[in-house]
Short mmCIF file of C-alpha atoms in Angstrom, two decimals:
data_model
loop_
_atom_site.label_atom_id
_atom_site.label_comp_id
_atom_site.label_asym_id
_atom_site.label_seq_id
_atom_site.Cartn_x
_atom_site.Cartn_y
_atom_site.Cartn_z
CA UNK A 1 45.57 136.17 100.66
CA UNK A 2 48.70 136.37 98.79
CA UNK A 3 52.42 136.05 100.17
CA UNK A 4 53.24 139.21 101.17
CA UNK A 5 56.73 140.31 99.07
CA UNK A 6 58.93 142.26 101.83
CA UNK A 7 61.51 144.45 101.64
CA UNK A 8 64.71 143.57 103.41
CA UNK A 9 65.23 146.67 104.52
CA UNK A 10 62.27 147.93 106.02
CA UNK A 11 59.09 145.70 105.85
CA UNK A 12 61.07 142.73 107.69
CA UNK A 13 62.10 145.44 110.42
CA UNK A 14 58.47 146.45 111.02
CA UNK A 15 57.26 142.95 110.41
CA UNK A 16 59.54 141.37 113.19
CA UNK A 17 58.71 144.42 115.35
CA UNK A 18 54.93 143.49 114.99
CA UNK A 19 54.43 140.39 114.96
CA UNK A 20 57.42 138.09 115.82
CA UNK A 21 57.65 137.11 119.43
CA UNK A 22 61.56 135.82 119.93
CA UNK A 23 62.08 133.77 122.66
CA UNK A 24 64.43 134.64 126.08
CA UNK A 25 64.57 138.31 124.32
CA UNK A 26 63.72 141.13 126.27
CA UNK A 27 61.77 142.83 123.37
CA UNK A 28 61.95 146.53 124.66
CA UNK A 29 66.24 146.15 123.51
CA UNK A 30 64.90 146.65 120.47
CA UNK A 31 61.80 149.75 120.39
CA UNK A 32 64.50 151.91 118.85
CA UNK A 33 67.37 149.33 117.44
CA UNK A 34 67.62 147.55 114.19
CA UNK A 35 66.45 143.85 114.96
CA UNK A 36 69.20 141.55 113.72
CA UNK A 37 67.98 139.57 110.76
CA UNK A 38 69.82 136.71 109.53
CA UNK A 39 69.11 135.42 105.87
CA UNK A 40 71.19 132.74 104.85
CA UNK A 41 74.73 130.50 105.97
CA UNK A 42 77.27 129.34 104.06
CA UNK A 43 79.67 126.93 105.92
CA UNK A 44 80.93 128.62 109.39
CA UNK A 45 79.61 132.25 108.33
CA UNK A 46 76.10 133.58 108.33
CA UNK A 47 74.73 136.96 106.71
CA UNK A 48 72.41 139.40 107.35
CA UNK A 49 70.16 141.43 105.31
CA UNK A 50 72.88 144.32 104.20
CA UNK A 51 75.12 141.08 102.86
CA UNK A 52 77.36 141.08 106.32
CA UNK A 53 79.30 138.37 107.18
CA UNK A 54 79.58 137.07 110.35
CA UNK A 55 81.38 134.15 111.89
CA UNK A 56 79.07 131.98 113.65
CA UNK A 57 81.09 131.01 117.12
CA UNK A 58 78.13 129.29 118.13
CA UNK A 59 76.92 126.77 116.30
CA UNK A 60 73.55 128.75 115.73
CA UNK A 61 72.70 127.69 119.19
CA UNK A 62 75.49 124.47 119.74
CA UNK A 63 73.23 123.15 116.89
CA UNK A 64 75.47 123.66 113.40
CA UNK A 65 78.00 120.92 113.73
CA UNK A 66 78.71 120.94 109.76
CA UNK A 67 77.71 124.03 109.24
CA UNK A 68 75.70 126.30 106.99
CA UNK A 69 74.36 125.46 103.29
CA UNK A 70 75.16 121.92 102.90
CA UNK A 71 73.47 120.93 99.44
CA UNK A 72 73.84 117.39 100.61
CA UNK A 73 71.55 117.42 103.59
CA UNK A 74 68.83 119.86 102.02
CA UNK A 75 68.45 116.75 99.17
CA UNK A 76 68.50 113.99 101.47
CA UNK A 77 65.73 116.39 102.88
CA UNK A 78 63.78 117.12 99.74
CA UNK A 79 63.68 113.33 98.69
CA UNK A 80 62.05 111.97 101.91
CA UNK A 81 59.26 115.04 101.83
CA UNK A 82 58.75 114.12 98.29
CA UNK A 83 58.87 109.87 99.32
CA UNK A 84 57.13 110.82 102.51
CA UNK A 85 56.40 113.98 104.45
CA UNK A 86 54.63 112.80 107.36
CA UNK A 87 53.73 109.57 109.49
CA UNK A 88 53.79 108.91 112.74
CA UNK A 89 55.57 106.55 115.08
CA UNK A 90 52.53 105.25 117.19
CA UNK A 91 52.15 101.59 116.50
CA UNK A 92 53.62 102.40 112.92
CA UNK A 93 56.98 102.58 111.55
CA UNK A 94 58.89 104.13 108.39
CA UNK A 95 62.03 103.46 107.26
CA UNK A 96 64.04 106.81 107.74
CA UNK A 97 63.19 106.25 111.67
CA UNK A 98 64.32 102.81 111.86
CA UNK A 99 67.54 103.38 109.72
CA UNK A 100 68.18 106.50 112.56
CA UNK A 101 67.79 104.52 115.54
CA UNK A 102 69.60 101.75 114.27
CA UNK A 103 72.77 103.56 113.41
CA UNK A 104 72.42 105.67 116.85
CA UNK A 105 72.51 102.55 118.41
CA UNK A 106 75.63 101.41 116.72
CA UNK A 107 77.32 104.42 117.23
CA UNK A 108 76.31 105.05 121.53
CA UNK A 109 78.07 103.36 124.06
CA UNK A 110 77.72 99.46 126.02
CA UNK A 111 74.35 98.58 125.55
CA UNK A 112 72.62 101.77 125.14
CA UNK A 113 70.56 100.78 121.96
CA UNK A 114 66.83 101.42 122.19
CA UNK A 115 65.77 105.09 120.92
CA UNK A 116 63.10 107.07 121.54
CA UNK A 117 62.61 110.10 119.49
CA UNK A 118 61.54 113.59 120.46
CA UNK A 119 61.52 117.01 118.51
CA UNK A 120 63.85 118.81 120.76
CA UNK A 121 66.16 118.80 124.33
CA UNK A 122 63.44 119.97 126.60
CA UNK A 123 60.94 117.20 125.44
CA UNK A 124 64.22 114.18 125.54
CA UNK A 125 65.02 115.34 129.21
CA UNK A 126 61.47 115.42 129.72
CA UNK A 127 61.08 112.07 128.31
CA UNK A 128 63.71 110.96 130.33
CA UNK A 129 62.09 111.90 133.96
CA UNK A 130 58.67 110.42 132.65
CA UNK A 131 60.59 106.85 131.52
CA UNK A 132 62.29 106.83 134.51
CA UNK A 133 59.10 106.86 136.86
CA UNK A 134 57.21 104.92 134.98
CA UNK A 135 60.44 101.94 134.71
CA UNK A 136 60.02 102.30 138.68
CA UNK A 137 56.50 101.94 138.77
CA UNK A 138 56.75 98.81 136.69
CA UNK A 139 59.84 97.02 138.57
CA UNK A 140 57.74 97.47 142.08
CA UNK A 141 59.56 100.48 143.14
CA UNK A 142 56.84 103.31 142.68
CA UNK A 143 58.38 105.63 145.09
CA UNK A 144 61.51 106.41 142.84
CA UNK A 145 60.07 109.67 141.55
CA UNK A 146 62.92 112.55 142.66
CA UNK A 147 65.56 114.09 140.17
CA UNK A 148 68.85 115.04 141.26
CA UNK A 149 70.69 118.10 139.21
CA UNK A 150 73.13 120.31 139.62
CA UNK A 151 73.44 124.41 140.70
CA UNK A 152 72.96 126.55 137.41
CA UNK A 153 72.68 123.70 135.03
CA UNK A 154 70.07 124.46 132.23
CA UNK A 155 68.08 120.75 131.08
CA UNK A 156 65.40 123.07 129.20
CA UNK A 157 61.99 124.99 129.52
CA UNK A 158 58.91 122.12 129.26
CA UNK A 159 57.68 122.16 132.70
CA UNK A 160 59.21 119.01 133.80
CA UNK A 161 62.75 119.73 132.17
CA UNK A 162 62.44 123.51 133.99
CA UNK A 163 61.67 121.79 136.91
CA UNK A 164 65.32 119.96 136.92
CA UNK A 165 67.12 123.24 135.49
CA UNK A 166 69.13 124.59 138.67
CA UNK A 167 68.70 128.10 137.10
CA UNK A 168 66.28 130.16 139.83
CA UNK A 169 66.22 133.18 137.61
CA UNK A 170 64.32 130.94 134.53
CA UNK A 171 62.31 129.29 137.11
CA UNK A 172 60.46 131.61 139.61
CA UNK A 173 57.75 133.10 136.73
CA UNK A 174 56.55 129.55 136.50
CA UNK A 175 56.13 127.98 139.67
CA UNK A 176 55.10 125.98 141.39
CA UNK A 177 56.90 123.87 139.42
CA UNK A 178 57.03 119.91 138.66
CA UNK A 179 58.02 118.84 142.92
CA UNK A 180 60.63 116.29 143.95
CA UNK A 181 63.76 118.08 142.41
CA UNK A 182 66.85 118.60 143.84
CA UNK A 183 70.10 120.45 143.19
CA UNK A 184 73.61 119.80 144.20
CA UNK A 185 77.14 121.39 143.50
CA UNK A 186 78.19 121.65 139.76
CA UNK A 187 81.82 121.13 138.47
CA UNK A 188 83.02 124.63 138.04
CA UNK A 189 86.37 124.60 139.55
CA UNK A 190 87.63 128.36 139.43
CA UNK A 191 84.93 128.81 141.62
CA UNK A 192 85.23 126.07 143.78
CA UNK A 193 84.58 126.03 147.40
CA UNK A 194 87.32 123.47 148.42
CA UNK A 195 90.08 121.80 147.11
CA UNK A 196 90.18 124.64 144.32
CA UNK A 197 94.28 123.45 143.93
CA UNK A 198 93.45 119.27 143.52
CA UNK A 199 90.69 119.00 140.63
CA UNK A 200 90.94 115.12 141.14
CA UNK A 201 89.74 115.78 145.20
CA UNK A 202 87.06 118.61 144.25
CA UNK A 203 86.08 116.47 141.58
CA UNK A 204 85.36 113.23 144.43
CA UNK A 205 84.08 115.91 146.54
CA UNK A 206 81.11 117.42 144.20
CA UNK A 207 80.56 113.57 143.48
CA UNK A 208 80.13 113.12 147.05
CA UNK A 209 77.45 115.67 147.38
CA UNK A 210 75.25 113.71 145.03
CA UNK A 211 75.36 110.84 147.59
CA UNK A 212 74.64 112.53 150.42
CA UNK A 213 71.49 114.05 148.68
CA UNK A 214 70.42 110.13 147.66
CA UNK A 215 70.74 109.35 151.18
CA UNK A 216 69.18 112.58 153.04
CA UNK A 217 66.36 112.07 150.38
CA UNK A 218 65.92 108.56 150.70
CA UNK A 219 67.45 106.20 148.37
CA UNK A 220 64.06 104.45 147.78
CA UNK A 221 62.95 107.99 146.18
CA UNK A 222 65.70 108.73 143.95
CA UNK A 223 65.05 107.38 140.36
CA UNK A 224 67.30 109.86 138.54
CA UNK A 225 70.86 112.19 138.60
CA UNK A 226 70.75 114.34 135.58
CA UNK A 227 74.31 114.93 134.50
CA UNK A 228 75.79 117.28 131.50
CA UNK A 229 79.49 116.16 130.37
CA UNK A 230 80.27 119.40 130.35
CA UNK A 231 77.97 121.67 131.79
CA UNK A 232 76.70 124.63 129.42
CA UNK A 233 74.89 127.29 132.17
CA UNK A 234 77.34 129.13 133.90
CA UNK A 235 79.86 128.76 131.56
CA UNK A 236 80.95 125.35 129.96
CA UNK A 237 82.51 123.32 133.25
CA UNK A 238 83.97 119.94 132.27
CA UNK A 239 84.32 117.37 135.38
CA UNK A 240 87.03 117.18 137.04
CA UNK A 241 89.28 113.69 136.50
CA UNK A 242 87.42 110.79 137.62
CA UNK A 243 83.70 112.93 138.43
CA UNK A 244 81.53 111.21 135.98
CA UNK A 245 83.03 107.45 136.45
CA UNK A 246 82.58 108.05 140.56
CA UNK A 247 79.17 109.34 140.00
CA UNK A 248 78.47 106.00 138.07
CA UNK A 249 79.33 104.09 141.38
CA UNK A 250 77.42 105.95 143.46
CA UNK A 251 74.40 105.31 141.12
CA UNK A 252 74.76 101.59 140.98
CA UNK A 253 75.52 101.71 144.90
CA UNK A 254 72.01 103.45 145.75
CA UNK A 255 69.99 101.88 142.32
CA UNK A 256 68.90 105.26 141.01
CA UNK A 257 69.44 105.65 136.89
CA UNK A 258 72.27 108.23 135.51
CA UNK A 259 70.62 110.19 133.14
CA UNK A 260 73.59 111.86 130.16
CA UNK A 261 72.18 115.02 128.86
CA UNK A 262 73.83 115.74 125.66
CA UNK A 263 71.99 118.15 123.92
CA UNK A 264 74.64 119.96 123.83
CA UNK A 265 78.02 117.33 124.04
CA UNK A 266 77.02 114.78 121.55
CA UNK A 267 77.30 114.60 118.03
CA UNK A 268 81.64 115.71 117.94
CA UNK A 269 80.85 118.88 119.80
CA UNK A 270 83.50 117.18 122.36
CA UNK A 271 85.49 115.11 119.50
CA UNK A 272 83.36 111.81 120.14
CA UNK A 273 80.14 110.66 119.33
CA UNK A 274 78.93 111.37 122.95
CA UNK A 275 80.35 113.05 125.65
CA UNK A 276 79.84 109.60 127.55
CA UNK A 277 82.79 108.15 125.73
CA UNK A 278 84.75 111.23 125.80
CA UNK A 279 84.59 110.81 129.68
CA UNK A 280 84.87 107.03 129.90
CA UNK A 281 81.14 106.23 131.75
CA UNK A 282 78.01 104.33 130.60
CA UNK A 283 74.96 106.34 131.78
CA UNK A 284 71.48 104.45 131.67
CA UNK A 285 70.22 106.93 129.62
CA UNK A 286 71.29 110.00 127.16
CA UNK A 287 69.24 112.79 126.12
CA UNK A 288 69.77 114.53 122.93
CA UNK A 289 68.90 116.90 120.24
CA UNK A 290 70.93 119.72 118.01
CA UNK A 291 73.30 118.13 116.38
CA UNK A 292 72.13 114.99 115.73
CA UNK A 293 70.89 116.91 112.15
CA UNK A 294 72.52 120.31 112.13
CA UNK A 295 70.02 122.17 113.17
CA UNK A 296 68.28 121.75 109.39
CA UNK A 297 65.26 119.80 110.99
CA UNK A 298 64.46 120.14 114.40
CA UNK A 299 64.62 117.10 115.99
CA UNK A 300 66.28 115.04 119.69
CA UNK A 301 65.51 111.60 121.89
CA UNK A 302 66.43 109.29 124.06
CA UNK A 303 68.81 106.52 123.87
CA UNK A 304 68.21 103.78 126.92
CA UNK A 305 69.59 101.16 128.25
CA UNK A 306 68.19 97.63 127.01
CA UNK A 307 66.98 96.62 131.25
CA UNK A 308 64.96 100.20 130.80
CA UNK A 309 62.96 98.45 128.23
CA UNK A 310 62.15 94.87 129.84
CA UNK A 311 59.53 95.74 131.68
CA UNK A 312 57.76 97.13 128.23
CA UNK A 313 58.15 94.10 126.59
CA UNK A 314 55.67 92.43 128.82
CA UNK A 315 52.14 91.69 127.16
CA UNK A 316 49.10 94.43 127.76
CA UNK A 317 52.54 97.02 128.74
CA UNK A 318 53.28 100.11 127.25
CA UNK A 319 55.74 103.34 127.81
CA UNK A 320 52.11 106.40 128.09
CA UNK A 321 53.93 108.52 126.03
CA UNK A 322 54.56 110.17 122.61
CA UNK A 323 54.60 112.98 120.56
CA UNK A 324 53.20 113.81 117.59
CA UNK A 325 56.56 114.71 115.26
CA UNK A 326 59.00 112.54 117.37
CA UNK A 327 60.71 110.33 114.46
CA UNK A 328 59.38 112.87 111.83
CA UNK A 329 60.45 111.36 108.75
CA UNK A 330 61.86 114.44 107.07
CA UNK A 331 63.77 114.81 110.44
CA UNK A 332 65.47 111.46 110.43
CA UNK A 333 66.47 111.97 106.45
CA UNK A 334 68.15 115.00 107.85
CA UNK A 335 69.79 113.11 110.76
CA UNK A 336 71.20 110.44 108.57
CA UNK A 337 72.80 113.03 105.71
CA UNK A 338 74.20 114.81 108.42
CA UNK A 339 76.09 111.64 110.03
CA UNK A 340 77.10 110.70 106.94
CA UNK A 341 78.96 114.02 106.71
CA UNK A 342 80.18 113.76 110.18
CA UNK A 343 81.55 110.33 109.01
CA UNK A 344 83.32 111.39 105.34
CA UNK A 345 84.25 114.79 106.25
CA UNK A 346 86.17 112.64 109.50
CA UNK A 347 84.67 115.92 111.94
CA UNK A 348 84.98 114.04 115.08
CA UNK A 349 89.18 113.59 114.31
CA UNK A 350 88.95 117.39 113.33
CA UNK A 351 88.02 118.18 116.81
CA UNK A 352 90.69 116.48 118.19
CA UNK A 353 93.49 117.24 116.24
CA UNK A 354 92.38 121.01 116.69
CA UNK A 355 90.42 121.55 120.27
CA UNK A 356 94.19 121.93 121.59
CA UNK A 357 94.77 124.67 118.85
CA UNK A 358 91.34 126.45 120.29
CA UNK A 359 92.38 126.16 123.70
CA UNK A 360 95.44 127.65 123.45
CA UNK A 361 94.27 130.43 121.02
CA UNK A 362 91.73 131.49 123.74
CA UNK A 363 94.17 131.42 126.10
CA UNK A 364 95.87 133.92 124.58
CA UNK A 365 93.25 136.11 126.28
CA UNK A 366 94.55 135.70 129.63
CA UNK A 367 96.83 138.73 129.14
CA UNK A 368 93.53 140.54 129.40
CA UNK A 369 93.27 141.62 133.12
CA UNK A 370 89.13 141.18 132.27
CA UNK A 371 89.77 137.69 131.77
CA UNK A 372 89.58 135.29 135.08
CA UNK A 373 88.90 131.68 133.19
CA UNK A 374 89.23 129.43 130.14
CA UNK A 375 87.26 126.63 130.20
CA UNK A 376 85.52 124.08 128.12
CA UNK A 377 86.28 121.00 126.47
CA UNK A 378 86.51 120.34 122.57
CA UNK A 379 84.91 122.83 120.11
CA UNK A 380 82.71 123.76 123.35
CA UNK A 381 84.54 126.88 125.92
CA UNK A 382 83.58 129.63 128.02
CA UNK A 383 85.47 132.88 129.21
CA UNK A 384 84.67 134.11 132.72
CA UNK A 385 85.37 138.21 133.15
CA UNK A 386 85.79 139.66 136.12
CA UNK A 387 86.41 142.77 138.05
CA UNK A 388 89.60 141.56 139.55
CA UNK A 389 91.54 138.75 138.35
CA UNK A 390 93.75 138.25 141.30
CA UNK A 391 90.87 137.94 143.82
CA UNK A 392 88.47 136.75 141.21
CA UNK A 393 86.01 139.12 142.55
CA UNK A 394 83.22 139.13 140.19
CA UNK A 395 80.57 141.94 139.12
CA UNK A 396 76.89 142.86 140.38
CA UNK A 397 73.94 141.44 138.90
CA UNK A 398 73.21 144.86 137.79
CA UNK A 399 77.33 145.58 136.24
CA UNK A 400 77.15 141.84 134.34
CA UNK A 401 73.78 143.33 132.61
CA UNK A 402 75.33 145.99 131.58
CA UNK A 403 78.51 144.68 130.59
CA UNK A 404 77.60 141.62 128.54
CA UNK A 405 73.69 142.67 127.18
CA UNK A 406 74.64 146.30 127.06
CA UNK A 407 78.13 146.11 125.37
CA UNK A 408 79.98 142.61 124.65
CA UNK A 409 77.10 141.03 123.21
CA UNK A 410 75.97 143.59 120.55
CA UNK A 411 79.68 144.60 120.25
CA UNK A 412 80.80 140.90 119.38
CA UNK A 413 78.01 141.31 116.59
CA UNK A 414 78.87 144.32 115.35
CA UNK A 415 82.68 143.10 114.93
CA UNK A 416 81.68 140.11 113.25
CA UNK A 417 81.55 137.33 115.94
CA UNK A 418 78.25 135.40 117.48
CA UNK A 419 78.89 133.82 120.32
CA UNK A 420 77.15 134.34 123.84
CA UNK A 421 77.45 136.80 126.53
CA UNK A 422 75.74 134.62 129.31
CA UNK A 423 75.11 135.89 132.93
CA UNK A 424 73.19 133.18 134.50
CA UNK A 425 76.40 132.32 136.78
CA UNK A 426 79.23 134.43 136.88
CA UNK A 427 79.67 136.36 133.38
CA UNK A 428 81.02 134.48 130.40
CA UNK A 429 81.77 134.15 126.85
CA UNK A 430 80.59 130.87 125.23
CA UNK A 431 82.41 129.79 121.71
CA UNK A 432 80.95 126.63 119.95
CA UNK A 433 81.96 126.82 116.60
CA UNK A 434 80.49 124.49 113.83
CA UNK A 435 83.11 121.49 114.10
CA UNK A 436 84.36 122.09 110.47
CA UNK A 437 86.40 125.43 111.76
CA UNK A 438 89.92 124.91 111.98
CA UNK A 439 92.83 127.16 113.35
CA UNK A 440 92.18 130.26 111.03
CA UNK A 441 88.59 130.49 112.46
CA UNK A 442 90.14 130.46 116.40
CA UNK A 443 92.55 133.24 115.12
CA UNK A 444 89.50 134.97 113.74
CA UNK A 445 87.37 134.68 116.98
CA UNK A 446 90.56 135.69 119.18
CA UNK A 447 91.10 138.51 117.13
CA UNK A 448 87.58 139.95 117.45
CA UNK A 449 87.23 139.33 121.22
CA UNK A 450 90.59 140.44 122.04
CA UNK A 451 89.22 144.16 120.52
CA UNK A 452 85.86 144.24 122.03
CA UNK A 453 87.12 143.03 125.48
CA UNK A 454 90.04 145.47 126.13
CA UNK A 455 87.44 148.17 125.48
CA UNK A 456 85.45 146.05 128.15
CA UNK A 457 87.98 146.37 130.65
CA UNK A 458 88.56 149.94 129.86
CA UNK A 459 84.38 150.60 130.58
CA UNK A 460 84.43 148.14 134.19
#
């Protein structure tokens, strides 16, 4: 059979309609709307299939860290296929995969410098868990199985990865899930339930509650705390002063492993490498995915520790695990053209010169009474509406779905912005623009959610 030749218009529409399954969508949105259909990027803007532009506040999915179109990656990604498409990493190696984890391993932090590569976030966090037990196992502590994580934070959707994602709603169609996880207080201060005034105190105080759950559990169960530097679900929380370093301590005090997921944080989305140096901690592991190449191959991992990998070195040993595309070599030709544009476009000092600049132009929303928070970190925020600003009272399950799906989101669209409308906590805006937008791109995004979210207010 043929390619089928489809008409932008109206075949695509029917075609999607038919056949394409998109994922977290709740398909029936669209039995009488037009499916959006995006057909091509070009730096921070994507189009759709009548030619409109729209700026892309988020990253594709936090994924786009240089962007859209870049001629530079798509040859360093046309030259491996044509060198080499395909091989895998088990017992072999090629030489795009070793070049990748070398240079990752330069670039993370202390002595994090063995990689193991995944295609994606959910299978690196997933990784993560299954090195962990097995490093137990191996070191003659076999009951070390239990993950700690925090309330609302999203790690990914592969059973084990769900399993440590503190988000009920995402969880409940699939259980029972993977046992032995637990969750604990995140780092959203606006909403904090003491020392809301002292972020330094609530910061030693959500640290805290990770010990006590090591202890209550058992310390001799604990292998793993899954931490994001700043946490994405519920609306882009950094940690308080001092949270990450203190949470450090308390792993090295109780021997469990502090597991980095930056799926999301690495890769300049918070103006460093990794959010781990951002934040001034050395985890014993770091998950990640996204922007380590763009988005233009799909591909994340695992960086360890070098005392993770001792007990593998042994003769007869072996981590059990491994997945067909981890290391794909197309994927790590991507990787490495897209550092190399990180490196000579100098992205990471673009985020820092100008992640003041974005704070303060989304700040400019707080004159909106609708507006109760601006958060984030870097090229990473989130804006938390609300009903009432002065008592922060927030809005129904049932007024946030109709506020944010029914209105903001498509209304963002329509004026020209993607970002995310995200209910999972409290209702939010997310903004994660590709990190080669500068202070003409925040005036844009301002602009655009200042209109649709004083027509917002006007609805609540």
């Amino acid at each position: 059979m043929t390619a089928r030749q489809y008409d932008p218009d109206t075949d695509l529409q029917q075609a999607a309609r038919d056949h394409l399954w998109m994922h977290f969508t709740d398909m029936s949105a669209y039995a009488d709307a037009e499916i959006p259909v995006i057909t091509r990027g070009e730096g921070p803007y994507v189009y759709d299939t009548a030619g409109r532009r729209r700026l892309d506040g988020l990253a594709g999915l936090f994924v786009s860290q240089v962007g859209h179109g870049r001629a530079e990656i798509a040859e360093a990604i046309a030259e491996q296929a044509r060198t080499l498409a395909y091989f895998p990493i088990w017992t072999y190696a090629h030489p795009a995969a070793v070049r990748l984890a070398d240079r990752l391993a330069a670039l993370a932090p202390g002595d994090l410098d063995r990689v193991f590569f995944t295609t994606g976030g959910s299978e690196a966090v997933e990784t993560a868990w299954k090195l962990a037990r097995q490093y137990f196992k191996a070191v003659g502590e076999p009951t070390r199985h239990k993950v700690i994580s925090r309330a609302i934070a999203y790690h990914g959707t592969t059973m084990g990865a769900l399993s440590i994602t503190g988000v009920q709603a995402l969880k409940s169609a699939f259980e029972p899930l993977v046992p032995s996880t637990i969750q604990v207080p995140n780092t959203n201060l606006y909403r904090a339930p003491v020392h809301r005034d002292d972020p330094e105190a609530f910061g030693a105080w959500a640290a805290d509650q990770i010990e006590q759950a090591i202890v209550q559990n058992g310390p001799e169960t604990v292998a793993a705390v899954y931490v994001e530097p700043v946490q994405n679900s519920g609306g882009c929380f950094p940690p308080p002063p001092g949270y990450l370093r203190r949470v450090r301590e308390i792993c090295d005090r109780h021997g469990v492993l502090m597991v980095s997921d930056e799926v999301i944080c690495a890769f300049g989305r918070l103006g460093e490498y990794f959010g781990a140096e951002r934040y001034d901690y050395l985890p014993d592991m770091i998950t990640f995915a996204k922007g380590v190449t763009s988005g233009y191959v799909p591909m994340g991992g695992v960086i360890a520790r070098e005392h993770l990998m001792a007990p593998f070195r042994e003769p007869g040993s072996m981590f059990s695990h491994g997945i067909t595309f981890g290391g794909h070599p197309v994927a790590a030709a991507a990787a490495l053209a897209n550092l190399d544009v990180i490196e000579s476009e100098g992205l990471l000092e673009n985020v820092r010169r100008n992640a003041p600049v974005f704070r303060a132009t989304l700040e400019k929303l707080y004159d909106l009474p609708i507006v109760g928070d601006v958060r984030g970190d870097g090229y990473f925020y989130g804006i938390e509406l609300v009903k009432d600003r002065d008592t922060r009272e927030t809005f129904t399950d049932e007024e946030a779905a109709r506020l944010l799906r029914g209105f903001v989101s498509p209304a963002l669209y329509d004026a020209g912005l993607i970002c995310r409308a995200d209910d999972r906590g409290d209702p939010v805006v997310q903004l994660s623009p590709p990190l080669i937008c500068g202070p003409e791109h925040f005036e844009e995004m301002e602009a655009i959610l200042r209109t649709v979210l004083i027509e917002a207010a006007r609805r609540v």
